[in-house]
């Protein structure tokens, strides 16, 4: 496994300061992912506070949890039995007790699917509210402790989506004009694209923040139909088209939020272009908290 370099943020610094630092260094050939581990720590604490009966698991796509923050959270993979709840439950439950509801996200129950459906309605509401309402009492009601049911969830996107910010920059530009000479469309080519961070993301839902590369340049506020392309020259390397944006210049930076769930693991080196560079940041307070948890886990293993 590649060694990870952690950058400590002091109390008076933030990820916004890191973004400004990266921009101040000028355009780069490779895109940059800023990973804010404090965001992951906050999500984990919120999960434990609001859903203490539900043990979080996560898929391989969210392995940054294991690599950087919470190695104690199990990883769902082909090598682990938790990849198949049916196989896991079948060790302790008779086949005639096992029910599988395909339409409800592969939910498994030892007696019927009704309790699972009730719990799923609760979870969906909480997802919409970002776990705003405590649901531990509801979980206890549906699955009381005496039922000996272990409730698990796979909240990978919840944990990591907002933890990563992408910084890309405009490398080239094309102006498409009408026969009358007016601007019909502006096309920009970024140093990241569909084969990098954008395999899964719809940028229309997460419009980028524009940071000018040249802040002394006077800019027009006029909006143009805009298309963003990736760098590979492949006809499918299209990030978005038809979005109304102000005119950009070569060297400008586009900052995309919420890139943590799939923005790294689905990236490729297609046509020789580098994958995004990941820069990991964590506050000193969170670092000390994670180190304390590591020492506690080592102590428990030694005791056993």
Coordinates of C-alpha atoms in Angstrom, one line a residue:
X1 CA 0.0 0.0 0.0
X2 CA 1.3 3.4 -0.9
X3 CA 2.4 5.4 2.1
X4 CA 0.1 8.3 2.9
X5 CA 1.4 11.7 3.8
X6 CA -0.8 13.6 6.3
X7 CA -0.8 17.3 6.5
X8 CA -1.8 18.8 9.8
X9 CA -4.0 21.9 9.9
X10 CA -3.7 24.2 12.9
X11 CA -6.7 25.6 14.6
X12 CA -6.6 28.8 12.6
X13 CA -6.5 27.1 9.2
X14 CA -9.1 25.4 7.1
X15 CA -9.5 23.5 3.8
X16 CA -10.4 26.8 2.1
X17 CA -6.9 28.0 3.0
X18 CA -5.5 24.8 1.4
X19 CA -7.5 25.5 -1.8
X20 CA -6.1 29.0 -2.0
X21 CA -2.6 27.6 -1.5
X22 CA -3.0 25.2 -4.4
X23 CA -4.4 27.9 -6.6
X24 CA -1.6 30.3 -5.8
X25 CA 0.9 27.7 -7.1
X26 CA -0.5 28.0 -10.6
X27 CA -2.1 25.5 -13.1
X28 CA -1.0 21.9 -12.9
X29 CA -1.0 19.0 -15.3
X30 CA -2.8 16.7 -12.9
X31 CA -6.0 17.5 -11.0
X32 CA -5.9 17.7 -7.2
X33 CA -8.2 16.1 -4.6
X34 CA -8.3 17.7 -1.2
X35 CA -9.3 15.1 1.4
X36 CA -10.6 16.7 4.6
X37 CA -10.5 14.0 7.3
X38 CA -12.1 16.2 9.8
X39 CA -15.3 16.0 7.7
X40 CA -15.1 12.2 7.9
X41 CA -14.6 12.2 11.6
X42 CA -17.6 14.5 12.0
X43 CA -19.8 12.2 10.0
X44 CA -18.7 9.2 12.0
X45 CA -19.4 11.0 15.3
X46 CA -22.9 12.0 14.0
X47 CA -23.7 8.5 12.9
X48 CA -22.7 7.0 16.2
X49 CA -24.7 9.7 18.1
X50 CA -27.9 9.4 16.0
X51 CA -27.8 5.6 15.1
X52 CA -25.9 3.9 17.9
X53 CA -27.6 0.5 17.2
X54 CA -26.5 0.5 13.6
X55 CA -23.0 -0.7 12.8
X56 CA -21.5 1.1 9.8
X57 CA -19.9 -1.0 7.0
X58 CA -18.5 0.4 3.7
X59 CA -17.7 -0.8 0.3
X60 CA -14.3 -1.0 -1.4
X61 CA -15.2 2.3 -3.2
X62 CA -15.0 4.1 0.1
X63 CA -11.7 2.6 1.3
X64 CA -10.4 6.0 2.3
X65 CA -12.2 5.4 5.5
X66 CA -10.0 2.4 6.2
X67 CA -6.8 3.9 4.9
X68 CA -7.1 7.3 6.6
X69 CA -9.5 7.4 9.4
X70 CA -11.4 4.3 10.7
X71 CA -9.6 1.0 10.1
X72 CA -11.9 -0.5 12.7
X73 CA -14.9 -0.2 10.4
X74 CA -15.3 -3.4 8.4
X75 CA -14.9 -3.3 4.6
X76 CA -17.4 -5.0 2.4
X77 CA -15.6 -6.9 -0.3
X78 CA -15.6 -10.2 -2.1
X79 CA -13.1 -11.5 0.4
X80 CA -15.3 -10.9 3.4
X81 CA -18.4 -12.8 4.4
X82 CA -20.3 -9.6 5.0
X83 CA -20.4 -9.2 1.2
X84 CA -23.2 -11.8 1.3
X85 CA -25.7 -11.2 4.1
X86 CA -27.5 -14.4 3.0
X87 CA -24.3 -16.5 3.6
X88 CA -23.7 -14.7 6.9
X89 CA -27.2 -15.3 8.3
X90 CA -27.4 -18.8 6.9
X91 CA -24.8 -19.9 9.5
X92 CA -27.2 -19.2 12.3
X93 CA -30.7 -19.3 10.8
X94 CA -32.7 -22.2 9.2
X95 CA -33.4 -21.7 5.5
X96 CA -37.1 -21.8 6.1
X97 CA -36.7 -18.7 8.4
X98 CA -34.7 -16.7 5.8
X99 CA -36.5 -14.2 3.7
X100 CA -35.0 -12.1 0.9
X101 CA -36.7 -8.9 -0.4
X102 CA -35.0 -8.1 -3.8
X103 CA -37.0 -4.9 -4.2
X104 CA -35.9 -3.4 -0.9
X105 CA -32.1 -3.1 -1.4
X106 CA -31.3 -6.8 -0.6
X107 CA -32.7 -6.6 2.9
X108 CA -32.6 -9.8 4.9
X109 CA -34.8 -10.8 7.8
X110 CA -35.0 -14.0 9.9
X111 CA -38.8 -13.9 10.2
X112 CA -40.3 -11.6 7.6
X113 CA -39.5 -8.5 5.6
X114 CA -42.0 -6.3 7.4
X115 CA -39.6 -5.0 10.1
X116 CA -37.0 -4.3 7.4
X117 CA -39.5 -2.3 5.4
X118 CA -40.3 -0.2 8.5
X119 CA -36.7 0.4 9.2
X120 CA -36.0 1.4 5.5
X121 CA -38.7 4.0 5.7
X122 CA -37.0 5.4 8.7
X123 CA -33.6 5.4 7.1
X124 CA -34.9 7.1 3.9
X125 CA -36.3 9.9 6.0
X126 CA -33.0 10.3 7.8
X127 CA -31.1 10.3 4.6
X128 CA -33.2 13.2 3.4
X129 CA -32.6 15.0 6.7
X130 CA -28.9 14.1 6.9
X131 CA -29.5 12.1 10.0
X132 CA -31.0 15.1 11.7
X133 CA -33.5 13.2 13.8
X134 CA -32.4 10.6 16.3
X135 CA -33.7 7.2 15.4
X136 CA -32.2 5.0 18.0
X137 CA -35.5 4.6 19.8
X138 CA -37.2 3.5 16.5
X139 CA -34.5 1.0 15.8
X140 CA -34.9 -0.5 19.3
X141 CA -38.6 -0.7 18.8
X142 CA -38.3 -2.6 15.5
X143 CA -35.3 -4.7 16.5
X144 CA -35.3 -4.9 20.3
X145 CA -32.1 -6.1 22.0
X146 CA -33.6 -9.4 23.0
X147 CA -34.1 -10.2 19.3
X148 CA -30.3 -10.7 19.0
X149 CA -30.4 -9.0 15.6
X150 CA -27.4 -7.0 14.6
X151 CA -28.4 -4.0 12.5
X152 CA -25.8 -3.0 9.9
X153 CA -25.7 -0.4 7.1
X154 CA -23.5 0.6 4.3
X155 CA -23.3 4.5 4.5
X156 CA -20.3 4.9 2.3
X157 CA -21.5 8.0 0.4
X158 CA -22.8 9.6 3.5
X159 CA -19.3 9.2 5.2
X160 CA -17.1 10.4 2.4
X161 CA -18.9 12.4 -0.4
X162 CA -18.4 15.8 1.2
X163 CA -14.9 15.0 2.4
X164 CA -13.2 15.5 -1.0
X165 CA -12.9 18.7 -3.1
X166 CA -11.6 18.6 -6.6
X167 CA -9.4 21.4 -8.0
X168 CA -9.2 21.3 -11.8
X169 CA -7.9 24.0 -14.2
X170 CA -8.7 25.1 -17.7
X171 CA -6.0 24.0 -20.2
X172 CA -7.4 25.1 -23.5
X173 CA -10.5 26.9 -24.9
X174 CA -12.6 26.9 -28.1
X175 CA -15.1 29.5 -29.2
X176 CA -17.9 28.3 -31.5
X177 CA -19.6 31.1 -33.4
X178 CA -22.8 31.4 -35.5
X179 CA -22.6 32.3 -39.2
X180 CA -23.3 35.9 -38.1
X181 CA -20.2 35.9 -36.0
X182 CA -21.8 35.9 -32.5
X183 CA -20.7 33.5 -29.8
X184 CA -22.9 30.4 -29.9
X185 CA -21.0 28.2 -27.4
X186 CA -17.8 28.2 -25.4
X187 CA -15.8 25.0 -25.0
X188 CA -13.2 24.4 -22.3
X189 CA -10.8 21.5 -21.9
X190 CA -9.9 20.7 -18.3
X191 CA -7.1 18.6 -16.8
X192 CA -9.7 16.2 -15.4
X193 CA -12.7 14.5 -17.1
X194 CA -14.9 11.4 -17.5
X195 CA -12.0 9.0 -17.2
X196 CA -10.8 10.7 -14.0
X197 CA -13.1 12.2 -11.4
X198 CA -16.3 12.6 -13.4
X199 CA -17.2 9.0 -14.2
X200 CA -20.2 9.1 -11.8
X201 CA -20.9 12.8 -11.1
X202 CA -23.5 15.0 -12.7
X203 CA -21.9 18.5 -12.4
X204 CA -25.2 20.2 -13.1
X205 CA -26.2 19.1 -9.5
X206 CA -22.8 20.4 -8.2
X207 CA -21.9 23.4 -10.2
X208 CA -18.2 24.4 -9.8
X209 CA -16.8 27.4 -8.0
X210 CA -14.6 29.4 -10.4
X211 CA -11.4 30.9 -9.1
X212 CA -9.7 33.1 -11.7
X213 CA -6.1 32.3 -12.6
X214 CA -5.5 35.9 -13.3
X215 CA -7.3 38.0 -10.8
X216 CA -6.2 41.3 -12.3
X217 CA -8.2 40.6 -15.5
X218 CA -11.5 42.5 -15.9
X219 CA -14.2 39.9 -16.6
X220 CA -17.6 40.1 -18.3
X221 CA -20.7 39.0 -16.4
X222 CA -22.3 37.8 -19.6
X223 CA -23.4 34.2 -19.6
X224 CA -22.7 31.7 -22.4
X225 CA -23.7 28.2 -23.3
X226 CA -20.8 26.2 -22.0
X227 CA -19.3 22.8 -22.6
X228 CA -16.6 21.2 -20.4
X229 CA -14.4 18.5 -21.9
X230 CA -11.8 16.3 -20.3
X231 CA -8.2 16.2 -21.5
X232 CA -8.1 12.8 -23.3
X233 CA -9.4 13.9 -26.8
X234 CA -11.9 11.0 -26.6
X235 CA -15.3 11.9 -28.0
X236 CA -17.0 10.5 -24.9
X237 CA -14.8 12.5 -22.5
X238 CA -17.7 15.0 -22.0
X239 CA -18.2 16.5 -18.5
X240 CA -21.2 18.7 -19.2
X241 CA -22.8 20.7 -22.0
X242 CA -25.3 23.5 -22.3
X243 CA -24.7 25.0 -18.9
X244 CA -24.9 28.8 -18.7
X245 CA -21.6 30.1 -17.3
X246 CA -19.5 33.3 -17.4
X247 CA -16.6 33.2 -19.8
X248 CA -13.5 31.4 -18.5
X249 CA -9.9 31.9 -19.4
X250 CA -7.0 29.4 -19.8
X251 CA -5.5 29.0 -16.4
X252 CA -8.7 29.5 -14.4
X253 CA -9.5 26.9 -11.7
X254 CA -12.8 25.1 -11.2
X255 CA -13.5 23.8 -7.7
X256 CA -16.0 20.9 -7.4
X257 CA -17.4 19.8 -4.0
X258 CA -18.6 16.4 -2.9
X259 CA -16.2 14.3 -4.9
X260 CA -15.4 11.8 -2.2
X261 CA -17.6 8.8 -2.9
X262 CA -16.4 7.7 -6.4
X263 CA -14.1 10.5 -7.6
X264 CA -10.9 8.6 -6.9
X265 CA -11.6 4.9 -7.1
X266 CA -13.2 5.1 -10.6
X267 CA -10.4 7.2 -12.0
X268 CA -8.1 5.7 -14.7
X269 CA -4.9 6.6 -16.5
X270 CA -6.6 6.4 -19.9
X271 CA -4.5 7.8 -22.8
X272 CA -1.7 8.3 -20.3
X273 CA -3.3 11.1 -18.3
X274 CA -2.5 11.0 -14.5
X275 CA -5.1 10.2 -11.9
X276 CA -5.9 13.0 -9.4
X277 CA -3.3 13.7 -6.8
X278 CA -4.8 13.2 -3.3
X279 CA -3.7 15.6 -0.6
X280 CA -4.8 14.6 2.9
X281 CA -5.5 17.2 5.6
X282 CA -6.6 16.8 9.2
X283 CA -6.7 19.1 12.2
X284 CA -4.3 18.4 15.1
X285 CA -7.3 17.8 17.4
X286 CA -8.8 15.1 15.1
X287 CA -5.3 13.5 14.6
X288 CA -4.8 13.2 18.3
X289 CA -8.3 11.7 18.6
X290 CA -7.6 9.0 16.0
X291 CA -4.2 8.2 17.5
X292 CA -5.9 7.7 20.8
X293 CA -8.4 5.3 19.2
X294 CA -5.6 3.4 17.6
X295 CA -3.8 2.9 20.9
X296 CA -7.0 1.8 22.6
X297 CA -7.6 -0.8 19.8
X298 CA -4.0 -2.1 20.3
X299 CA -4.5 -2.4 24.0
X300 CA -7.7 -4.4 23.6
X301 CA -6.1 -6.8 21.1
X302 CA -3.3 -7.4 23.6
X303 CA -5.7 -8.1 26.4
X304 CA -7.5 -10.7 24.3

